Short mmCIF file of C-alpha atoms in Angstrom, two decimals:
data_model
loop_
_atom_site.label_atom_id
_atom_site.label_comp_id
_atom_site.label_asym_id
_atom_site.label_seq_id
_atom_site.Cartn_x
_atom_site.Cartn_y
_atom_site.Cartn_z
CA MET A 1 20.66 -17.69 70.89
CA THR A 2 19.46 -21.01 69.11
CA PHE A 3 17.32 -19.83 66.21
CA PRO A 4 14.55 -22.59 65.01
CA HIS A 5 15.24 -22.17 61.55
CA LYS A 6 17.81 -21.55 59.32
CA ILE A 7 20.02 -17.24 59.21
CA TYR A 8 21.68 -17.57 56.48
CA ASP A 9 24.80 -15.00 55.97
CA ASN A 10 25.92 -13.45 53.02
CA TYR A 11 23.04 -14.13 50.72
CA SER A 12 22.50 -13.38 46.91
CA LEU A 13 19.22 -11.89 46.59
CA LEU A 14 19.64 -11.56 42.43
CA GLN A 15 16.58 -13.86 42.94
CA LYS A 16 14.70 -12.80 45.24
CA ASN A 17 13.83 -8.83 43.91
CA THR A 18 11.74 -8.32 40.52
CA LEU A 19 14.15 -5.21 39.01
CA GLY A 20 16.69 -8.97 39.22
CA LEU A 21 19.04 -6.55 40.54
CA PRO A 22 22.58 -8.36 41.99
CA SER A 23 22.47 -7.14 45.71
CA THR A 24 23.65 -9.40 48.85
CA ALA A 25 21.92 -9.33 52.60
CA ARG A 26 24.53 -9.78 55.45
CA TYR A 27 21.45 -12.25 56.97
CA TYR A 28 18.91 -13.38 54.83
CA ALA A 29 16.16 -15.56 56.82
CA GLU A 30 12.31 -17.04 56.01
CA VAL A 31 9.84 -16.88 58.36
CA GLY A 32 6.97 -19.20 58.11
CA SER A 33 5.33 -17.88 61.53
CA VAL A 34 4.83 -16.02 64.08
CA THR A 35 7.02 -17.34 66.26
CA GLU A 36 10.18 -17.13 63.66
CA LEU A 37 9.35 -13.98 62.70
CA ARG A 38 9.83 -13.77 66.54
CA CYS A 39 13.42 -15.12 66.74
CA ALA A 40 14.18 -13.74 63.69
CA LEU A 41 13.90 -10.33 64.93
CA ALA A 42 15.60 -11.43 68.71
CA PHE A 43 18.09 -11.77 66.33
CA ALA A 44 18.56 -8.70 64.24
CA ARG A 45 18.40 -7.21 67.77
CA GLU A 46 21.57 -9.02 69.51
CA LYS A 47 22.92 -7.89 66.13
CA HIS A 48 21.87 -4.69 66.24
CA LEU A 49 21.31 -5.24 62.90
CA PRO A 50 18.21 -3.21 61.31
CA VAL A 51 15.40 -5.42 59.10
CA ILE A 52 13.93 -5.17 55.51
CA PRO A 53 10.85 -7.04 55.26
CA LEU A 54 10.83 -8.37 52.26
CA GLY A 55 7.75 -10.08 49.89
CA GLY A 56 7.33 -10.89 46.64
CA GLY A 57 10.10 -8.37 46.06
CA SER A 58 8.02 -6.43 43.32
CA ASN A 59 8.11 -2.56 44.65
CA VAL A 60 12.09 -2.58 46.00
CA VAL A 61 15.50 -1.54 44.90
CA PHE A 62 18.24 -2.87 46.58
CA GLY A 63 21.59 -1.70 46.43
CA GLU A 64 25.32 -3.59 46.42
CA PHE A 65 25.47 -4.71 49.51
CA LEU A 66 22.12 -4.32 53.34
CA ASP A 67 24.24 -4.00 55.70
CA ALA A 68 21.08 -5.92 57.81
CA LEU A 69 19.05 -8.57 58.04
CA VAL A 70 16.12 -9.78 55.42
CA VAL A 71 13.36 -11.58 56.29
CA HIS A 72 11.65 -12.99 53.61
CA VAL A 73 8.22 -12.68 55.42
CA ASN A 74 5.90 -16.70 54.61
CA LEU A 75 3.45 -16.65 56.30
CA LYS A 76 0.73 -18.75 54.73
CA GLY A 77 -3.21 -19.03 55.08
CA LYS A 78 -6.37 -17.59 54.52
CA ALA A 79 -9.84 -18.03 55.52
CA VAL A 80 -13.83 -16.54 55.25
CA LEU A 81 -14.49 -15.00 59.35
CA SER A 82 -17.64 -14.78 58.45
CA ARG A 83 -20.55 -14.07 55.70
CA ASP A 84 -23.32 -12.10 56.08
CA ARG A 85 -25.75 -11.14 52.97
CA ASP A 86 -24.07 -8.15 52.35
CA CYS A 87 -20.48 -9.06 53.66
CA VAL A 88 -18.05 -11.32 53.55
CA ARG A 89 -14.92 -10.83 55.98
CA VAL A 90 -12.60 -13.07 54.32
CA ARG A 91 -8.37 -12.87 56.91
CA ALA A 92 -4.59 -13.51 54.74
CA GLU A 93 -1.76 -13.96 56.55
CA ALA A 94 1.48 -11.83 55.31
CA GLY A 95 3.14 -14.77 53.17
CA GLU A 96 0.02 -15.37 50.92
CA ASN A 97 0.54 -13.93 46.89
CA TRP A 98 -1.98 -11.06 46.64
CA HIS A 99 -3.44 -12.17 43.33
CA GLU A 100 -4.16 -15.80 44.74
CA LEU A 101 -6.21 -14.18 47.26
CA VAL A 102 -8.23 -11.83 44.53
CA LEU A 103 -8.81 -15.30 42.62
CA TRP A 104 -9.77 -16.84 45.84
CA SER A 105 -11.50 -14.17 47.10
CA LEU A 106 -14.03 -14.74 43.99
CA GLU A 107 -13.76 -18.13 44.28
CA ASN A 108 -15.33 -17.90 47.47
CA LYS A 109 -18.45 -15.64 46.20
CA ALA A 110 -16.07 -12.33 48.38
CA TYR A 111 -16.32 -9.63 45.30
CA GLY A 112 -14.47 -6.49 45.40
CA LEU A 113 -10.49 -6.95 44.45
CA GLU A 114 -11.32 -7.74 41.72
CA ASN A 115 -9.92 -5.18 39.72
CA LEU A 116 -6.92 -5.81 42.14
CA SER A 117 -6.25 -8.48 40.02
CA LEU A 118 -2.22 -9.21 38.90
CA ILE A 119 -1.17 -6.18 40.98
CA PRO A 120 2.26 -7.94 41.77
CA GLY A 121 3.43 -8.79 45.46
CA THR A 122 1.75 -10.22 48.72
CA VAL A 123 -0.61 -10.07 51.20
CA GLY A 124 1.73 -8.18 53.54
CA ALA A 125 3.18 -5.18 51.39
CA ALA A 126 -0.84 -4.28 50.02
CA PRO A 127 -1.76 -1.44 52.89
CA ILE A 128 2.40 -0.10 53.63
CA GLN A 129 1.51 1.65 50.53
CA ASN A 130 -2.34 0.93 49.32
CA ILE A 131 -2.11 -0.53 46.86
CA GLY A 132 -5.00 0.54 44.32
CA ALA A 133 -5.72 0.06 40.12
CA TYR A 134 -8.44 0.75 37.83
CA GLY A 135 -10.65 3.24 40.03
CA VAL A 136 -10.53 0.65 42.77
CA GLU A 137 -7.78 0.27 46.89
CA LEU A 138 -7.40 -1.44 48.80
CA LYS A 139 -8.38 0.83 52.37
CA ASP A 140 -12.10 0.73 50.08
CA SER A 141 -12.46 -2.54 52.01
CA PHE A 142 -9.44 -3.01 54.63
CA VAL A 143 -10.80 -2.81 57.69
CA SER A 144 -7.78 -4.41 59.92
CA LEU A 145 -4.38 -6.08 60.37
CA GLU A 146 -1.85 -7.33 63.02
CA ALA A 147 1.76 -5.88 63.09
CA MET A 148 4.95 -7.51 64.76
CA SER A 149 7.23 -4.53 66.70
CA LEU A 150 10.83 -4.80 65.83
CA GLU A 151 11.41 -3.50 68.63
CA SER A 152 8.79 -5.29 71.11
CA GLY A 153 8.70 -8.92 69.03
CA LEU A 154 4.48 -8.31 70.51
CA VAL A 155 2.23 -8.30 67.58
CA GLU A 156 -0.26 -5.02 67.42
CA TYR A 157 -3.75 -4.56 66.09
CA PHE A 158 -4.43 -1.56 63.94
CA ASP A 159 -7.64 -0.65 62.63
CA ARG A 160 -8.76 1.47 59.15
CA GLN A 161 -8.06 5.07 60.83
CA SER A 162 -4.39 3.88 62.50
CA CYS A 163 -3.27 2.76 59.19
CA ASP A 164 -4.13 6.23 57.58
CA PHE A 165 -4.40 5.82 53.93
CA GLY A 166 -3.69 8.05 51.44
CA TYR A 167 -3.00 7.81 47.44
CA ARG A 168 -0.20 4.53 47.07
CA ASP A 169 0.55 6.06 50.50
CA SER A 170 0.09 4.73 54.82
CA VAL A 171 1.31 5.10 58.41
CA PHE A 172 3.77 2.14 57.86
CA LYS A 173 5.61 4.38 54.89
CA ARG A 174 5.79 8.25 57.24
CA GLU A 175 5.38 7.31 61.20
CA LYS A 176 5.54 3.78 61.63
CA ARG A 177 8.62 2.89 58.83
CA ASP A 178 10.60 0.43 59.49
CA GLN A 179 8.73 -0.39 62.82
CA TYR A 180 6.75 -2.85 62.12
CA VAL A 181 6.59 -6.46 60.05
CA ILE A 182 3.34 -6.54 58.79
CA VAL A 183 2.00 -10.67 59.92
CA SER A 184 -2.01 -11.18 58.71
CA VAL A 185 -4.60 -8.25 56.80
CA THR A 186 -8.61 -8.62 57.52
CA LEU A 187 -10.77 -7.27 54.50
CA ASP A 188 -14.42 -7.03 54.50
CA LEU A 189 -15.86 -7.78 51.22
CA ASP A 190 -18.69 -7.62 49.50
CA ALA A 191 -21.34 -10.76 49.22
CA THR A 192 -22.89 -9.48 45.57
CA LEU A 193 -21.18 -8.32 43.34
CA LYS A 194 -20.99 -3.70 42.88
CA PRO A 195 -18.85 -3.91 39.38
CA ASN A 196 -16.14 -0.57 39.15
CA LEU A 197 -16.09 -0.09 35.96
CA GLY A 198 -14.86 3.85 35.31
CA TYR A 199 -12.10 3.12 34.80
CA GLY A 200 -12.84 3.79 31.04
CA GLN A 201 -10.18 1.77 29.20
CA LEU A 202 -11.35 -1.79 31.74
CA GLY A 203 -15.13 -0.23 30.50
CA ASP A 204 -14.03 0.14 27.04
CA LEU A 205 -13.42 -3.01 27.04
CA LEU A 206 -15.87 -5.19 28.50
CA ALA A 207 -17.98 -3.02 26.54
CA ARG A 208 -16.22 -4.32 23.22
CA ARG A 209 -15.94 -8.62 24.54
CA LEU A 210 -19.90 -8.35 26.21
CA GLY A 211 -22.04 -5.79 24.57
CA ASN A 212 -24.93 -4.19 27.11
CA GLN A 213 -24.50 -8.08 29.04
CA ALA A 214 -23.37 -7.52 32.44
CA PRO A 215 -19.48 -8.69 33.58
CA SER A 216 -19.13 -10.87 36.16
CA ALA A 217 -16.16 -10.60 37.91
CA VAL A 218 -13.77 -13.23 36.76
CA ASP A 219 -15.04 -10.64 33.36
CA ILE A 220 -13.52 -8.03 35.03
CA SER A 221 -11.00 -9.60 36.95
CA GLN A 222 -9.57 -11.34 33.27
CA ALA A 223 -10.13 -7.84 31.67
CA VAL A 224 -8.17 -6.11 34.64
CA CYS A 225 -5.53 -9.08 33.56
CA ASP A 226 -5.52 -8.16 29.72
CA ILE A 227 -4.80 -4.70 30.61
CA ARG A 228 -1.92 -5.69 32.49
CA ARG A 229 -0.57 -8.04 30.48
CA GLU A 230 -0.23 -5.24 27.39
CA LYS A 231 1.27 -2.67 28.69
CA LEU A 232 3.52 -4.40 31.42
CA PRO A 233 6.42 -6.48 31.18
CA ASP A 234 6.13 -10.17 32.73
CA PRO A 235 9.06 -9.94 35.10
CA SER A 236 10.07 -13.32 34.28
CA GLU A 237 10.87 -12.39 31.21
CA VAL A 238 12.17 -8.74 32.18
CA GLY A 239 13.12 -7.00 35.31
CA ASN A 240 11.55 -4.37 36.09
CA ALA A 241 9.29 -3.53 39.10
CA GLY A 242 5.88 -2.38 37.81
CA SER A 243 4.99 1.56 37.88
CA PHE A 244 8.09 3.20 39.13
CA PHE A 245 6.28 6.63 39.28
CA LYS A 246 3.76 7.69 41.82
CA ASN A 247 1.18 9.87 39.85
CA PRO A 248 1.12 13.73 40.95
CA GLU A 249 -1.30 15.58 42.32
CA VAL A 250 -1.43 19.48 41.28
CA SER A 251 -3.90 21.82 42.17
CA GLN A 252 -5.63 23.62 39.87
CA LEU A 253 -4.24 26.71 39.83
CA THR A 254 -1.23 24.37 37.89
CA MET A 255 -3.45 22.50 36.46
CA ASP A 256 -4.83 24.73 34.32
CA ARG A 257 -1.54 26.88 33.37
CA LEU A 258 -0.66 22.69 32.37
CA LYS A 259 -3.80 23.53 30.40
CA GLN A 260 -2.81 25.96 28.64
CA GLU A 261 0.43 24.51 27.70
CA TYR A 262 -0.80 21.19 27.02
CA PRO A 263 -4.59 21.32 26.62
CA ASN A 264 -3.78 16.83 25.59
CA ILE A 265 -2.36 16.82 29.28
CA VAL A 266 -3.90 13.41 30.57
CA ALA A 267 -5.62 13.95 34.03
CA TYR A 268 -8.40 13.27 35.96
CA GLN A 269 -10.21 15.57 38.63
CA ILE A 270 -10.30 14.15 42.81
CA GLY A 271 -12.18 16.52 44.86
CA ARG A 272 -10.52 20.26 44.22
CA ASN A 273 -7.29 18.74 43.08
CA TRP A 274 -5.89 16.72 39.72
CA LYS A 275 -4.37 13.52 39.53
CA LEU A 276 -2.06 14.24 36.08
CA ALA A 277 -0.76 10.72 34.27
CA ALA A 278 3.02 10.31 35.82
CA GLY A 279 3.66 8.08 31.94
CA TRP A 280 2.03 10.68 29.82
CA LEU A 281 4.56 13.48 31.37
CA ILE A 282 7.60 10.50 30.73
CA ASP A 283 6.23 10.13 27.43
CA GLN A 284 6.32 14.06 26.74
CA ALA A 285 9.44 14.16 28.21
CA GLY A 286 10.76 12.35 24.99
CA LEU A 287 11.86 9.22 27.36
CA LYS A 288 9.61 6.41 26.68
CA GLY A 289 11.69 4.04 25.22
CA GLU A 290 14.79 5.44 26.34
CA ARG A 291 17.85 3.82 27.31
CA LYS A 292 20.62 4.33 28.98
CA GLY A 293 23.35 1.78 29.54
CA ARG A 294 21.49 -2.25 31.02
CA VAL A 295 18.94 0.96 32.32
CA GLY A 296 15.27 2.10 30.48
CA THR A 297 11.40 2.80 30.30
CA TYR A 298 9.37 -0.25 28.67
CA GLN A 299 8.62 1.01 24.82
CA LYS A 300 4.83 0.18 25.97
CA GLN A 301 4.93 2.02 29.29
CA ALA A 302 6.88 4.83 30.13
CA LEU A 303 6.00 4.49 33.54
CA VAL A 304 7.44 1.02 33.85
CA LEU A 305 11.68 1.38 34.18
CA VAL A 306 13.00 -2.24 32.87
CA ASN A 307 16.73 -3.99 33.97
CA HIS A 308 18.04 -5.20 30.45
CA GLY A 309 20.65 -7.21 31.89
CA GLY A 310 22.74 -7.32 34.34
CA ALA A 311 21.60 -3.47 35.95
CA THR A 312 22.90 -2.14 39.31
CA GLY A 313 20.86 -0.84 41.79
CA GLN A 314 22.75 2.12 41.72
CA ASP A 315 21.99 1.96 37.71
CA VAL A 316 18.17 2.27 38.35
CA LEU A 317 18.63 5.17 40.96
CA SER A 318 20.29 7.27 38.51
CA PHE A 319 18.49 6.64 35.58
CA SER A 320 15.17 7.57 38.02
CA SER A 321 16.73 10.96 38.78
CA MET A 322 17.43 11.90 35.15
CA ILE A 323 13.29 11.46 34.06
CA GLN A 324 13.48 13.38 37.45
CA ARG A 325 14.80 15.66 36.58
CA LYS A 326 13.48 16.60 33.17
CA VAL A 327 9.50 16.30 34.17
CA ASN A 328 10.64 18.74 36.26
CA GLU A 329 12.47 21.00 34.38
CA MET A 330 10.08 20.50 31.52
CA PHE A 331 6.58 20.39 33.27
CA GLY A 332 7.17 22.27 36.77
CA ILE A 333 6.12 18.34 38.46
CA ARG A 334 8.33 16.08 40.61
CA LEU A 335 7.94 13.09 40.75
CA GLU A 336 7.65 11.01 43.20
CA ARG A 337 9.45 7.12 43.42
CA GLU A 338 6.59 4.57 44.48
CA PRO A 339 9.63 1.66 45.44
CA ARG A 340 11.14 1.67 48.36
CA LEU A 341 14.89 2.28 47.87
CA TYR A 342 17.12 0.00 50.43
CA MET A 343 20.33 2.07 49.47
CA ASP A 344 21.86 3.27 52.42
CA ASP A 345 23.48 0.37 53.13
CA ILE A 346 25.55 -0.49 50.12
CA GLY A 347 28.84 -1.33 50.11
CA LYS A 348 31.07 -4.12 48.51
CA ILE A 349 30.45 -8.09 48.71
CA PRO A 350 33.33 -9.29 50.64
CA ARG A 351 35.31 -10.88 48.30
CA HIS A 352 36.64 -13.08 50.44
CA ARG A 353 34.02 -15.35 49.89
CA SER A 354 33.56 -17.01 46.88
CA ARG A 355 30.70 -16.50 44.65
CA ASP A 356 30.22 -20.81 45.28
CA GLN A 357 29.75 -20.10 49.34
CA ASP A 358 27.32 -17.41 49.26
CA ASN A 359 23.55 -19.20 50.31
CA GLN A 360 25.29 -22.12 52.21
CA ASP A 361 26.20 -21.20 55.24
CA ALA A 362 23.75 -21.73 57.78
CA ILE A 363 24.02 -20.03 61.48
#
């Protein structure tokens, strides 16, 4: 079979994940079009290999060796499809940087994504876990997406209902897991700004900065960026994957029990249940700033795991398991990891290849 682009063997993924974990893919391809993606998937089927789609590498934990085809989805393009007095419909290809899409939307007077500023990763990854921050989720503006089937190579259409979004969740993390690669996303944004300032820290910061003056979308975006930069380390300086655990949801009965034991517990009500702040739970377990070997929790935000240098995927997995165990022992709450773990196919990097050979043999 002839391929229109290069597929590399034994490719280092060290620079392709924000945790900075050493990992080698048996095969690696970067695709810039639907045609190239279809060819790459055909290659994987021919080799009987699993496919690992890769965007910004900000929500993954890699093992040492991935016996798979890692496909870096680099499809680019964004456009305003339509505009009326209420709505601006936009489409973005999967390889677009998410934060750059947010800034572009504001430049085009399309509002609703400002609270999602500075979330790392690409557009294609956003629907998979229904990204959210400061009272806003992707599903709030989501219209549809297109995704290519790994089995057939055909592009299929998914509307909001068929994506079945939940908290940091979608059908692509459940029933459709490992079956599709997202190629584009379509959103309906607001033609006029409707500020969502219900998240206390965001509203408080804007009030201090602007007083009684109504914030612009750029004001909101900048405030969100400043809060995130204060709480989260820059992956280019300290390896991390952002928030490592989901905020657990508990029943009213469990909340009543916890409130009696911990009157200052940080939580907020959603319907009949309560959402707990995972970072607060980890902090109360005495694990904020904790370090074990080459992995630790960030000293400013216990929810973030950091690579202090030289950590492996197994190190991160072991450290996160320790956090889960201690939080469960103290609160009776099981924390769920947020990043996707690619650990099943861990093996040893082939010894017959020198480091200088990695990344150089294109087939």
